[in-house]
Structures are given as C-alpha cells and as structure tokens.
XYZ file of C-alpha atoms in Angstrom:
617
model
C -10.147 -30.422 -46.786
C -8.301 -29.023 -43.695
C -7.891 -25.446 -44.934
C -8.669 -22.320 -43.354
C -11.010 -19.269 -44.933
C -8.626 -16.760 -45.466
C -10.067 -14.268 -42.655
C -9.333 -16.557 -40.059
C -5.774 -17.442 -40.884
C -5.052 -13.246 -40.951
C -6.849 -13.171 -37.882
C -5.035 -15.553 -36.166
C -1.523 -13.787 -37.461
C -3.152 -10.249 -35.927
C -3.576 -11.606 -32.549
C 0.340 -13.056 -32.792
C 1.598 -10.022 -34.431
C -0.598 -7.797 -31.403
C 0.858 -10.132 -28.714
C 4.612 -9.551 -29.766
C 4.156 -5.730 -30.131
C 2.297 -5.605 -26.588
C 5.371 -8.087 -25.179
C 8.166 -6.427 -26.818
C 8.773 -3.559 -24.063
C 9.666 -6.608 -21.449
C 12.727 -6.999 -23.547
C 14.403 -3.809 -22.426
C 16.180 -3.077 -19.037
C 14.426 -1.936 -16.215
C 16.286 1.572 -14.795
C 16.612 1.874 -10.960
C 14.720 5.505 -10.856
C 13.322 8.403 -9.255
C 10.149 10.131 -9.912
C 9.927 13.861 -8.760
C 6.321 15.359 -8.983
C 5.445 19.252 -7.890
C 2.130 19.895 -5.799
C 1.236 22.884 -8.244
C 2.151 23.492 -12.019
C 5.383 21.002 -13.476
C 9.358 20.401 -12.542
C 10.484 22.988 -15.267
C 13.972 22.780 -16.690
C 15.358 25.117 -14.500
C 14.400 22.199 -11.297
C 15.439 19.606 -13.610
C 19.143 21.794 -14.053
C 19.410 21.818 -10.745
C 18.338 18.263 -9.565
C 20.944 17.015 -11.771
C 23.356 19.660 -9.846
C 22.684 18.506 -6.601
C 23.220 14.878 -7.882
C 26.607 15.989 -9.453
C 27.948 17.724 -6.392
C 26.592 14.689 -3.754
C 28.529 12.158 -6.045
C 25.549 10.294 -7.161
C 25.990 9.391 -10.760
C 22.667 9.817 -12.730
C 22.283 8.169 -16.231
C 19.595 10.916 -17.184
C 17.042 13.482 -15.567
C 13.726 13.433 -18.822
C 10.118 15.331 -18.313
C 7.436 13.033 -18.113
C 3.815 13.120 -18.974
C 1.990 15.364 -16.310
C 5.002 17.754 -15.604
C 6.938 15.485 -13.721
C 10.693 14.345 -14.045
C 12.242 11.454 -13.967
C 15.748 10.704 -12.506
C 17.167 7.587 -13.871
C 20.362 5.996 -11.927
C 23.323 3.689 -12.934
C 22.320 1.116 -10.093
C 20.066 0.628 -7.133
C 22.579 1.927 -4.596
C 22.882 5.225 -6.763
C 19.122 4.993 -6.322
C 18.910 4.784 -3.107
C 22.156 7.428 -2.488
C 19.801 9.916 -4.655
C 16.616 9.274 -2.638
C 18.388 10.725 0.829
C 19.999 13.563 -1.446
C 16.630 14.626 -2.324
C 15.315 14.372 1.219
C 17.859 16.680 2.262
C 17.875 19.236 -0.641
C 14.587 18.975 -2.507
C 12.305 21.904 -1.779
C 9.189 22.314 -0.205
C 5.974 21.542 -2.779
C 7.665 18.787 -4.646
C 7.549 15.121 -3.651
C 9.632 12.424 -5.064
C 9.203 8.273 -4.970
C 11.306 5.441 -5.454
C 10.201 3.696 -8.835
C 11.501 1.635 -11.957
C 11.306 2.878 -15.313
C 12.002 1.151 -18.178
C 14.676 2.398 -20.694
C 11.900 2.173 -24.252
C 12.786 3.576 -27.470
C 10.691 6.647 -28.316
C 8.756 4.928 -31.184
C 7.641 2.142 -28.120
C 6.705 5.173 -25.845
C 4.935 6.679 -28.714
C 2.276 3.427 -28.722
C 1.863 3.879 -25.471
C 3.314 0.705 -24.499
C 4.521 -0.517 -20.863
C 6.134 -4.311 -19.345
C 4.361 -5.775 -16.924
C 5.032 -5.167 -12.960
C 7.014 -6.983 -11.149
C 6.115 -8.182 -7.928
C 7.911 -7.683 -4.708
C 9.707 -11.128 -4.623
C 10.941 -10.158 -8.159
C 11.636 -6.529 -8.129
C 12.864 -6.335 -4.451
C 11.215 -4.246 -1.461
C 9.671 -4.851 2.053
C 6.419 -6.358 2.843
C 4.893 -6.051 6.521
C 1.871 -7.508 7.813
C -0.106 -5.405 10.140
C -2.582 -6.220 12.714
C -5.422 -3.424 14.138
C -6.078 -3.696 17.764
C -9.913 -3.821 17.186
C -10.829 -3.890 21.038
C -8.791 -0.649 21.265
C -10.879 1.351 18.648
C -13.600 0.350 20.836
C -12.325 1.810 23.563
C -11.771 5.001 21.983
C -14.999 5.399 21.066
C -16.548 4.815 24.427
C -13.505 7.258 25.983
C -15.052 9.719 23.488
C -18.785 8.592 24.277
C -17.162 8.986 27.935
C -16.389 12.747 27.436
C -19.449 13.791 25.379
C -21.917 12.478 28.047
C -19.827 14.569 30.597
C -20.152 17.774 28.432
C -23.945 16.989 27.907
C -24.954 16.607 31.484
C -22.886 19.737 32.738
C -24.694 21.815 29.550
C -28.156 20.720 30.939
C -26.713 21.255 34.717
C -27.743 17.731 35.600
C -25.182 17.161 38.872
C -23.674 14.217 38.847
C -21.391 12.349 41.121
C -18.605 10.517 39.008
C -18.477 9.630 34.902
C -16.223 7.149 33.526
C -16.163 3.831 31.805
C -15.565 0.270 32.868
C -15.598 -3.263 31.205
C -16.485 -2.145 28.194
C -19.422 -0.095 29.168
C -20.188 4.034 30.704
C -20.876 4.032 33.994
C -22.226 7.161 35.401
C -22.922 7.868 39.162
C -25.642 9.760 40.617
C -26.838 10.897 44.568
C -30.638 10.638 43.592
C -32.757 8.114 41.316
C -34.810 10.608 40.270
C -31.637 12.694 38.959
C -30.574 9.790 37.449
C -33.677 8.672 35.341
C -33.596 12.900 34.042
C -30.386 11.842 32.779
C -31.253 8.953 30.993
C -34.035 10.156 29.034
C -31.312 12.860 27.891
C -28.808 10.324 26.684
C -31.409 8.057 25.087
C -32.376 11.509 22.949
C -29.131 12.209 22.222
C -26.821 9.030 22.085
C -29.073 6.774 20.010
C -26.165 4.073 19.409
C -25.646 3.637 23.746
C -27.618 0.994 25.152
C -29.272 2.414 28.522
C -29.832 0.969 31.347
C -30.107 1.647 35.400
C -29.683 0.436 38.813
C -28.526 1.191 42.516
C -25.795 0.325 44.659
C -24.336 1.255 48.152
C -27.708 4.277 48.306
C -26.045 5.995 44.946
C -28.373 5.656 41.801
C -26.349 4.332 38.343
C -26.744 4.770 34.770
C -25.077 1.736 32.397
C -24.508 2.871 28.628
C -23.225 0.218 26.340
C -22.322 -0.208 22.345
C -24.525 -2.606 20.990
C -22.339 -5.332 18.889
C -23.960 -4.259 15.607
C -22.156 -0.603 16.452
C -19.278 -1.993 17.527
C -18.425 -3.837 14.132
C -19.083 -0.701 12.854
C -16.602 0.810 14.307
C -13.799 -1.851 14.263
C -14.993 -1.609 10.382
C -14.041 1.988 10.220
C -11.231 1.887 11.994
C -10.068 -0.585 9.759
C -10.214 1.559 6.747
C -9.316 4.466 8.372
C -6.052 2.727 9.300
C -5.482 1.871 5.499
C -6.187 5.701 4.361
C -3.870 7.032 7.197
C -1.079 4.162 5.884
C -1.772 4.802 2.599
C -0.995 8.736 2.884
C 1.818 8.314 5.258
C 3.825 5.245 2.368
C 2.841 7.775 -0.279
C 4.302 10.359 1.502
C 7.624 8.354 2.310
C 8.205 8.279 -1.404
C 7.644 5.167 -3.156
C 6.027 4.851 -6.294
C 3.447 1.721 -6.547
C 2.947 1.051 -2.969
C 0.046 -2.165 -2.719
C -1.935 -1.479 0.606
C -4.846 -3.986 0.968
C -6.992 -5.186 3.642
C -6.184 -9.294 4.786
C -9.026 -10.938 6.503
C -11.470 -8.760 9.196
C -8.400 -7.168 11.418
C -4.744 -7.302 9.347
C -3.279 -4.947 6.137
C -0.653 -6.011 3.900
C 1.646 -3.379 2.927
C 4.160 -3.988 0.086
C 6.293 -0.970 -0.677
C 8.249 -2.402 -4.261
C 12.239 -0.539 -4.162
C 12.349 0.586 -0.581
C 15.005 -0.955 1.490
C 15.033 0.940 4.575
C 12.964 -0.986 7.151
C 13.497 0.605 10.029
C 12.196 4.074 8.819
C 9.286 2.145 7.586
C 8.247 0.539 11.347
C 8.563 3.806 12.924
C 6.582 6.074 9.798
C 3.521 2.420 10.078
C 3.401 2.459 13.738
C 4.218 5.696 15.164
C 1.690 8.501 16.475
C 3.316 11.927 16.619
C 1.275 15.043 16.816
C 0.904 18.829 18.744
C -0.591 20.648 21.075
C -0.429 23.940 21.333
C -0.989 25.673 25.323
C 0.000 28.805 26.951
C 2.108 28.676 29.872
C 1.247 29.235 32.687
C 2.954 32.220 34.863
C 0.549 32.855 37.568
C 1.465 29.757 39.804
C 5.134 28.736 40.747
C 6.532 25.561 39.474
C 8.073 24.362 42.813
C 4.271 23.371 43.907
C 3.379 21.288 41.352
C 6.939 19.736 41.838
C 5.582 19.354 45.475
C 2.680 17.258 44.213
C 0.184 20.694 44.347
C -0.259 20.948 40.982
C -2.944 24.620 41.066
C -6.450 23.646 39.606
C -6.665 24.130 35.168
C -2.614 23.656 34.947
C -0.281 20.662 34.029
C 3.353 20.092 34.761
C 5.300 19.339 31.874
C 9.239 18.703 30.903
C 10.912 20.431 27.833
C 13.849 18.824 26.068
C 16.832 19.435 28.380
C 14.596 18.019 31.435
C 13.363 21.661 32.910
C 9.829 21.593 34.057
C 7.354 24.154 33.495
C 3.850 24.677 33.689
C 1.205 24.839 31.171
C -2.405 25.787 31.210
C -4.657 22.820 30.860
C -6.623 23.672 28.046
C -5.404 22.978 24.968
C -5.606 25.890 22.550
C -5.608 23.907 18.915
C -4.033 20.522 18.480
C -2.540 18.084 15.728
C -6.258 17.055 14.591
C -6.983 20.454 13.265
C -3.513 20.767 11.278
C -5.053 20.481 7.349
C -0.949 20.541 5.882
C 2.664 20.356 7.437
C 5.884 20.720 6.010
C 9.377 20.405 6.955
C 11.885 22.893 6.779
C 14.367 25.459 8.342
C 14.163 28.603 10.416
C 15.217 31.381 7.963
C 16.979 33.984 11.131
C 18.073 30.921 13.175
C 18.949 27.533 10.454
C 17.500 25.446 12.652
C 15.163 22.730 11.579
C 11.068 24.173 11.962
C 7.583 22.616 10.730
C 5.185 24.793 9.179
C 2.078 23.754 9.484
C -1.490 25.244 8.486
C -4.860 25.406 9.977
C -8.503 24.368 9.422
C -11.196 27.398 9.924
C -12.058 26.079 13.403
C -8.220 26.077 14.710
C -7.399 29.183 12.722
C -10.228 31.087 14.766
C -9.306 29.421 18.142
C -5.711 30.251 17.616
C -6.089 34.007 16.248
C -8.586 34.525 19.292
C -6.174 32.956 22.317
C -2.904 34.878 20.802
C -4.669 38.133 20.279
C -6.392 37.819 24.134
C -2.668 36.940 25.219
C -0.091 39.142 23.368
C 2.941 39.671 24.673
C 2.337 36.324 27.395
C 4.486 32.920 26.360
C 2.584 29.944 25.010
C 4.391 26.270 24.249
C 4.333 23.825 21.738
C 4.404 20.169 23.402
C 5.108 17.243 20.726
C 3.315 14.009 21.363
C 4.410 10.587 20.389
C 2.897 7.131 21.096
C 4.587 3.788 20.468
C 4.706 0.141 20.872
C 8.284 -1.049 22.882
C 8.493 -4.749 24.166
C 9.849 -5.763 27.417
C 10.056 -8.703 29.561
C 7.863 -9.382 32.413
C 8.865 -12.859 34.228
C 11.374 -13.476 31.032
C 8.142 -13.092 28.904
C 8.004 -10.259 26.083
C 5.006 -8.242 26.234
C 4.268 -5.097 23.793
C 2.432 -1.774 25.209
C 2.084 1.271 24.315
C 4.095 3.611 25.366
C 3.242 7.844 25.353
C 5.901 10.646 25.941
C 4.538 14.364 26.345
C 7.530 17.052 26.168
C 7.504 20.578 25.211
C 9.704 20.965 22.377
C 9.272 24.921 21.893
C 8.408 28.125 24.124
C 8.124 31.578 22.567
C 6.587 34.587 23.408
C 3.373 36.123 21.767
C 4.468 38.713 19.315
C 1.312 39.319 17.617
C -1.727 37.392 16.848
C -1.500 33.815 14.457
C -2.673 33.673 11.854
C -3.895 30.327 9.793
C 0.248 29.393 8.788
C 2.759 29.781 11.280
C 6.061 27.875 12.162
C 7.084 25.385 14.777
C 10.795 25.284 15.976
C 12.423 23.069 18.689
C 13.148 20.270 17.074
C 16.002 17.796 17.730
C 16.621 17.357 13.719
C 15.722 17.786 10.061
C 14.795 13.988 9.786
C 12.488 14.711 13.348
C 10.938 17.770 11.391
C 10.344 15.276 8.490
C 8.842 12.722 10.035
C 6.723 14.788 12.201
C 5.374 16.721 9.284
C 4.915 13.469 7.089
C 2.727 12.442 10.353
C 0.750 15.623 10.597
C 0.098 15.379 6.959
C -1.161 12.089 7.510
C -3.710 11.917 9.968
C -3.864 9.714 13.251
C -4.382 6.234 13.111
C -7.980 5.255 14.399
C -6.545 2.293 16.230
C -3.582 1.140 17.824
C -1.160 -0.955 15.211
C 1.524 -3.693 15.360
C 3.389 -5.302 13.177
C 3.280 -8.867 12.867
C 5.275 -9.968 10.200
C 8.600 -8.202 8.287
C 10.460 -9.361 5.164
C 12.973 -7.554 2.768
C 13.649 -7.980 -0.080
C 16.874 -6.955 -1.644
C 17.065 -5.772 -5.323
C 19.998 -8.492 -5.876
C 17.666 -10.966 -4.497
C 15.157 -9.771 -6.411
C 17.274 -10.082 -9.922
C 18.550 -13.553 -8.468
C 14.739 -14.487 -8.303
C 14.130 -13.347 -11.742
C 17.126 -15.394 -12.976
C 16.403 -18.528 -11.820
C 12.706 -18.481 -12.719
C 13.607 -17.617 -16.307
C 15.818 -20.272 -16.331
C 13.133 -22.638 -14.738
C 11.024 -20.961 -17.884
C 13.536 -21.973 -20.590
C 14.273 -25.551 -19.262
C 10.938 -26.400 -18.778
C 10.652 -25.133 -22.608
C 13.535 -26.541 -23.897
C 12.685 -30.157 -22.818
C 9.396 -30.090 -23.858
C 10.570 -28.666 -27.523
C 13.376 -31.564 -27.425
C 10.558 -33.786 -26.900
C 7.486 -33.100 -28.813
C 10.218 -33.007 -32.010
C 11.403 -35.896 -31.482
C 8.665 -38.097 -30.898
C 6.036 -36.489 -33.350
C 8.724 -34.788 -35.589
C 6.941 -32.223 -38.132
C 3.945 -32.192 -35.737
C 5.879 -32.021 -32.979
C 7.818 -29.183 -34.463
C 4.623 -27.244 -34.637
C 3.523 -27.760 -31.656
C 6.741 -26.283 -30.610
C 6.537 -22.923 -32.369
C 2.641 -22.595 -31.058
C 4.367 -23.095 -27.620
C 6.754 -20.122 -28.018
C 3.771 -18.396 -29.588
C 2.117 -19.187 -25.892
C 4.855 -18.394 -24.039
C 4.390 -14.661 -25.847
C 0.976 -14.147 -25.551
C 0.778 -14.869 -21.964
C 3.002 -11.713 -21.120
C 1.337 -9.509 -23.672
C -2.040 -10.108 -21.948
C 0.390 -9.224 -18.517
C 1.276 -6.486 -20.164
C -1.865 -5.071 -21.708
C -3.484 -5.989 -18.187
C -0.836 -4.412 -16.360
C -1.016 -7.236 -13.977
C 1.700 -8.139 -11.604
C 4.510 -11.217 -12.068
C 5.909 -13.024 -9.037
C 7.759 -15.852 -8.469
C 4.376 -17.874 -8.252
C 3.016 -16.609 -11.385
C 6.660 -17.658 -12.997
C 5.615 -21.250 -11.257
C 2.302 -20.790 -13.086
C 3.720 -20.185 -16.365
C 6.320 -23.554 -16.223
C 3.153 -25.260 -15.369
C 1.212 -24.027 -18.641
C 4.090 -24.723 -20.692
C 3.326 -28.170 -19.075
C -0.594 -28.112 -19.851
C 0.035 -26.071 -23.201
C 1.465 -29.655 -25.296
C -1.416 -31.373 -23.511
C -4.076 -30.555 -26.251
C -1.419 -31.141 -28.759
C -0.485 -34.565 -27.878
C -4.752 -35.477 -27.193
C -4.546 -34.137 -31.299
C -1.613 -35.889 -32.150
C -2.657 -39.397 -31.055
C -5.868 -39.089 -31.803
C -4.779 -38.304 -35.497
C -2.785 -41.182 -34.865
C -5.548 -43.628 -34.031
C -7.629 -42.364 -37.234
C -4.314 -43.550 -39.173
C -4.219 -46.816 -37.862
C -7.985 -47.274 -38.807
C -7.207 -46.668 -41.951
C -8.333 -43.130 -42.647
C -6.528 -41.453 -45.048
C -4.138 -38.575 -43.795
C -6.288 -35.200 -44.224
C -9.204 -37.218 -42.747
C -7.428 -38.166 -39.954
C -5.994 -34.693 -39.326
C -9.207 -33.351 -39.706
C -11.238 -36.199 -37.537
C -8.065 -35.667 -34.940
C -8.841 -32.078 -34.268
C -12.732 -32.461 -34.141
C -12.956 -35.495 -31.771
C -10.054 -34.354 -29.432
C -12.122 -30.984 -28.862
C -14.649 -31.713 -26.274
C -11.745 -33.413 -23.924
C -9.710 -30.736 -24.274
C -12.491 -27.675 -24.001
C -13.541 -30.219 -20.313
C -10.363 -30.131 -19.204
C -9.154 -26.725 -19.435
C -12.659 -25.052 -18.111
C -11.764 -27.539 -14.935
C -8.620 -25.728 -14.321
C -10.076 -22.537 -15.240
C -12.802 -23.128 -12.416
C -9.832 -23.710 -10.295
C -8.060 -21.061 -11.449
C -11.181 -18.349 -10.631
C -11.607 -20.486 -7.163
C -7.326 -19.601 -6.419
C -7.531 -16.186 -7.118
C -11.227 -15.455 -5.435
C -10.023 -16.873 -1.780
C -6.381 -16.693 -2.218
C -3.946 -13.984 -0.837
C -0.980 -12.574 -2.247
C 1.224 -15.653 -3.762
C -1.662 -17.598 -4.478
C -3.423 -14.706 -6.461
C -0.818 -14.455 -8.380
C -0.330 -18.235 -9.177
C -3.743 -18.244 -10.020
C -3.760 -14.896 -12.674
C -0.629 -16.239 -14.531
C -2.534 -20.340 -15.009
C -5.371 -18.479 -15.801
C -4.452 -16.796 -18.934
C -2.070 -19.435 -19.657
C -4.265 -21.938 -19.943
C -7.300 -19.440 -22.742
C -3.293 -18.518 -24.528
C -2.722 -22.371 -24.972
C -6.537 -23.255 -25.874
C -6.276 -20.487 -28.846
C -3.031 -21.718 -29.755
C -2.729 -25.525 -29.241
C -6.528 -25.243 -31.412
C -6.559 -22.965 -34.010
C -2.695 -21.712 -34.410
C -1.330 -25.071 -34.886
C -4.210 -26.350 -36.726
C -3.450 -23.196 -38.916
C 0.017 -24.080 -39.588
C -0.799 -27.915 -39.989
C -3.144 -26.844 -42.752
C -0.452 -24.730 -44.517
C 1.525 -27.609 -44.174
C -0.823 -30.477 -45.621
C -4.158 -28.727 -46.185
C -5.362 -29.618 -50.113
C -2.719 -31.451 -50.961
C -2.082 -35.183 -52.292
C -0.687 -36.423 -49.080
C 0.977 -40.493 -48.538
C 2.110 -40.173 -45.700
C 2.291 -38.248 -42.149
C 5.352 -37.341 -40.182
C 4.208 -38.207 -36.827
C-alpha cells in the first residue's frame, strides 16, 4: 500500500528536473545592453572593431561587444548609465543602415545558450522604463475624412463641369451650394454613383438649391476603428525606430493605447517622437510676382506667402509638387561639400514621376522645401488650461534646379542633427490618422526598478520562510515535505514563466506570495484528514492512503474556483491585473501537481510498504 509504479515516480522527477533546467537562467545577472542590427547582410567584425572604438574614445566603458544570432551585435555595458551614455554615442556616430535598441541581455554560460534557454521578462515596474497612456481624438478622424470627402466632391463636380456655387463642410456633414435645383439634383445622382458611404440628401434656402452629404454611423466607427489601428502601426514604427528593444504597444478600451517602452528613460524625447506630426512639402518659388504685395494683403492668384528660418518671406507657388505622404524611406545625415546636417529621403513611383517631370520643366528656376510640424501646447483661457493644436509652416531650404530629381535626393536646412533625426524617424513613420494626446506619464527608473525587485523577493522569501517554519513545526516529517514540494512550487512556477516567456511584475510577484499561501492549503486538507483517519483508528498507511483520496475532490473544487477566477482576471483585466492573474494561474496547476502527487511521492518513499507504528504528524 501507498507506493508508486515506478513510471510515475521518474515522471514526476522529469518534470522537477525540466523545471530547474528551464528556471536556472533566472539565476544569472541581467546586463544593461545594446542591440545593433544592419538593414541588409550582418554587423561584421570590422563594425563590431569599430563600435567598440567609438565607445573607447567617448569614455563609455563596455563589458563586451559578441555577434548574435541573425548577424547582429550585442553591446553589453558595466551599468545602466553606461547604457544609456552608449545609446546617444551611437545616435551620433552609428551609420546610416544600421539601427540599434535599448535591451537587457542576460550574461548565460555558453552550455545554457547552447539549450536554447532564456529568464523570463521583466515587466516595466521591475525592469524600469516609461509607460504613457494615449488617447485618439476619434471626432477628429472624422473630420478628416469628411475634409477629404470635402475635396474629392470638389474635384468630381469640376471634372463633370457641374458649376457650383460654394463646397465645404459643416456640423459634421458636406454642404454643397448650388444657383439652380435642377443643377443640384445632376449633382446628386453623381455623388450617390460615386460616394456610396455619403448619405444624400437636398433642400433650398434663401432661392439657392443645397445638397447635404453625411457619414452614416456604421462608416463612421469604421473609421474611428481604423484610425485607431493606424495610430498603433504609426506608434509602433516610430518606438521601434527610437531604439528600444521589446516595446508593448496595445490597444485599451475603444479610443486609448498603452505604450510601455522597458529601459528608456528619456521622456521628453518620447512625448515629442508619440505626439508630434512633422513632414514636407516640396514647391517652386515663385519669381513672377513681387513679395511686397502679398505683404500688402494681395497675395497674386495660385501663390502662398511663406517665412524661412531667419523670418524672410518669400513666395511659393501653390501647388504642391510631392509631399511627406509619398516619401517610402528617410534618413538622417550630413551634407558631404557643406557638414551640415541633411535628410535623404526616397520616393514612391507616383512622387518620383511628379518630381522628375516639375524639375526637368523648371531647370535652372529655384524650388523650396517647407517643413511642417503640428502639435498639442496648453494654455490658459480665463485661468483654465486648454490643449489645441498648434501648426507651423516654414521653409527650411531654397536651392536652385540644377538638373532634374531623380527618385533619392537630399534635404538641407535644418537647425540640427537631432532635427534631421527626428524628422527622418517621422518620415519613416508615417502620419498619424488622428490627432493624439497623452493622458497619463510614469517613469520608471532602473534603480527603482531593482528596488522593486528587491523587496518583492524578499516579500517571496518571508512569505516562504514562515510558512516552512510552520508546516515543520506543527506536522514535523509531513510538514517537512510539504516544505520541499513548496520550494519545488516556487521553481516550477518560473520555469513555466520562462518556457512561456511571459512577463513578471510586481503584481505577478503579489500573485506568487499568494500561491505560496494557497500551495500548503491542499497539504494541510491531507494532513488533517490523515489525521482524522488516525483518530478513527485506521492504521497509518490506511490513513495516509484514505487522507489523500478523500481530501481530493475539495481540493480539485477549490482550485478550479480560483482558476475560473484566474481566466475571468486576465480576460477583462488590463495591465497589472493581467499579470496578477497569469502568475495565480500557473501557481495554483504548479501547487495541484505538487501538493498531490510530489508529496504523496515522497510520503510513499518515506512510509510506503513498510511496518509502520506510528506517524510523525
């Protein structure tokens, strides 16, 4: 009685023996590091030779450059300041078609590499970092799309020479303006055939006919839905391209993202990168009318008056030759003849035609580059802060024609190598498909971030320590057991962390005190149950064996209970809560297989077919 086959006992010592090699990369130190990536072929040792150069000459002590899998290298530093002292090196120095992120690495021996082996992540709370909440303006994506609807019904009805009085848009809805009725119903049948998503309708006021378009709500969800996840692609590409390695970008209820960017500890950048819109326009200038006139307020028909840098205006042709929508790649760098800092930037097919055409039509005649930035500034209105968005237009570069462009060319005028950065990281990136703002800001320092780490292991070993104190004292051999099953627990749960690659924050630490809570629970149900069979006066292997068998159901009922609740935590929680509910979760199947078969297991080794008197519990 009360012995296991021999196939389950091994069993149960592979899954303990799996669980400590899969947990045993968590013991080593996590490296502050680098990770440096080319956009074609590998960072050969000659890069590598000189990365570690540039780090030598800028000061920054480096603990060791290695290749990685994929042809990539990775810098490892001393400390996070050296990490972060390395990062704006790089920035300055590395060259263009390599791309580098923030990351951690930890520091395995080759034989763990070898198996393939990696810790588990460490959340933001734990690791350090900043997390900002965003919200979309969803009204304003709206907006644009009925501004666009706006300007594509204009083009339509001057294409089909339908005259028209006035276009525009108003409430939420097109409004278009027309002398005669019968004009007027032409053009509706027209927009009905061509805008099937615009909601016609028509009436009269003061003798001038009208035509009402409006976005039914089904297509404007659509749209708010798009511009939703257009917002997280064009976020996505722009952290990515701001170098940090495991950025989380998710989506929080119908209108908000969550970004997390673990390591980074530069917030500022970070709020002007989210929620900044910088692109270019490309126009010739205009030399046939004077500047004085539009200065006057008679600015000639098809021009624009516009301000470069050091506040001189000039005037620009109105229509816009290619602009920042039909750049496909951008890159920062500097003017070989002049050292000054220049984006070079490449076209799609469309702007690479439209630009070769204009600049071999206009040889030898100047043409401008204007940069264009949008952003959100507060101010007080009656002592109340409001946000808006604010838009700046200035002409940042004016060169003659030489020859025609081609599809790559370069774009000089700017103020600064971090301006020529940014710009080209926003290029690169795409436009936002609705206005942004950030709600919510926290960083995380990485001394914070150890400090957190600290005091939840500690939480982790006192919680452990008292129950161990306990459960020995007051069921002594059987208590002693269900100690070492409890350690065994303590293991598994981060190997299945490990092998999941799941995340650990300072919830999921809370959820693994609690299991070490829960985890004794079946063991004591066992224990004094066992008990109870003794003081009917079974004999000890029956009452071992009747203990284990009878306490089963309760315990099986209560642990799918918190499992239920577990599932129900992590399906509607955010954030914190999902990862309180992950860590209970696989605490509570670890402590199941341990607190039932493991220490059953060793109790049989223990007492199983043996002459037994007496129990010690």
């Amino acid at each position: 009685m009360n012995q296991y086959p021999l196939w389950k006992n091994l069993l149960i010592l592979a899954v303990i023996l799996f669980g400590l090699v899969l947990a045993l990369p968590n013991l080593f130190p996590q490296d502050p590091a680098i990770e440096v990536q080319a956009s074609e072929g590998e960072v050969d040792s000659a890069t590598r030779a000189e990365i570690a150069a540039t780090m030598e000459n800028a000061g920054v002590p480096v603990k060791a450059i290695e290749k990685r899998e994929g042809g990539k290298a990775l810098i490892r530093f001393e400390s996070p300041d050296a990490q972060l002292r390395g990062q704006a090196t790089l920035d300055r120095t590395l060259e263009e078609g390599y791309q580098h992120a923030l990351t951690q690495s930890p520091d395995l021996p080759g034989w763990v590499e070898a198996l393939g082996l990696q810790p588990m992540f460490l959340g933001l709370d734990l690791r350090g970092g900043i997390h900002v909440l965003i919200d979309v303006d969803m009204d304003a994506a709206v907006t644009q799309a009925l501004e666009r609807l706006t300007g594509d019904v204009r083009t339509l009805l001057r294409n089909e020479r339908i005259r028209y009085l006035t276009v525009g848009h108003e409430d939420g809805r097109l409004e278009v303006r027309f002398r005669d009725a019968s004009v007027r119903d032409e053009a509706a049948k027209l927009i009905r055939r061509e805008f099937r998503d615009l909601d016609i309708t028509t009436g009269s006021q003061g003798g001038d006919a009208y035509l009402y378009g409006s976005l039914p709500p089904a297509k404007q969800e659509e749209i708010k839905r798009f511009a939703l996840e257009q917002n997280i692609t064009t976020l996505r590409n722009r952290v990515n391209a701001l170098g940090v390695a495991e950025p989380i970008i998710q989506r929080q209820g119908e209108r908000r993202i969550i970004v997390q960017l673990p390591g980074a500890q530069d917030p500022a950048r970070l709020k002007d990168l989210l929620g900044a819109t910088a692109t270019l326009e490309y126009r010739l200038v205009d030399t046939e009318h004077a500047v004085q006139d539009a200065l006057d307020g008679r600015v000639p028909v098809g021009a624009a008056l516009y301000y470069e840098r050091n506040g001189q205006p000039i005037l620009l042709k109105r229509r816009v030759i290619v602009t920042g929508d039909q750049i496909t790649s951008a890159a920062a760098g500097f003017d070989q003849q002049s050292g000054s800092p220049m984006v070079s930037v490449s076209l799609d097919g469309q702007g690479a035609r439209q630009m070769r055409r204009v600049t071999t039509e206009n040889v030898g005649k100047p043409m401008a580059v204007v940069f264009i930035e949008s952003r959100t500034v507060t101010r007080l209105v009656d002592g109340e802060p409001v946000k808006e968005r604010v838009r700046s237009e200035e002409v940042i570069s004016v060169a003659n024609i030489l020859e025609p462009f081609g599809r790559r060319f370069q774009t000089t005028g700017l103020d600064s190598s971090e301006e020529a950065h940014n710009l080209a990281l926003l290029l690169r990136a795409g436009a936002l498909a609705a206005p942004i703002e950030i709600v919510e800001e926290r960083t995380i320092g990485p001394s914070l971030g150890q400090d957190n780490i600290d005091q939840g292991m500690r939480s982790v070993l006192i919680g452990l320590a008292l129950v161990v104190l306990f459960m020995a004292l007051y069921y002594r051999v059987f208590g002693l057991v269900a100690d070492l099953v409890l350690i065994v627990n303590l293991v598994l749960i981060v190997a299945v962390l490990s092998l999941l690659q799941a995340t650990l924050t300072m919830p999921g630490i809370a959820g693994i005190v609690l299991t070490v809570g829960m985890a004794v629970d079946a063991n004591v149900l066992i224990f004094e149950r066992i008990r109870e069979e003794i003081r009917n006066g079974s004999t000890p292997q029956a009452s071992i064996h009747a203990g284990y068998d009878k306490a089963l159901s309760t315990i099986v009922d209560a642990n799918v209970t918190t499992l239920i609740a577990a599932i129900v935590l992590f399906s509607f929680g955010t954030g914190p809560v999902k990862g309180f509910a992950v860590t209970l979760f696989i605490g509570i199947l670890t402590s199941m297989f341990t607190a039932i078969l493991g220490s059953r297991a060793l109790i049989n080794l223990i007492y199983g077919g043996r002459r037994v008197k007496r129990l010690a519990i």
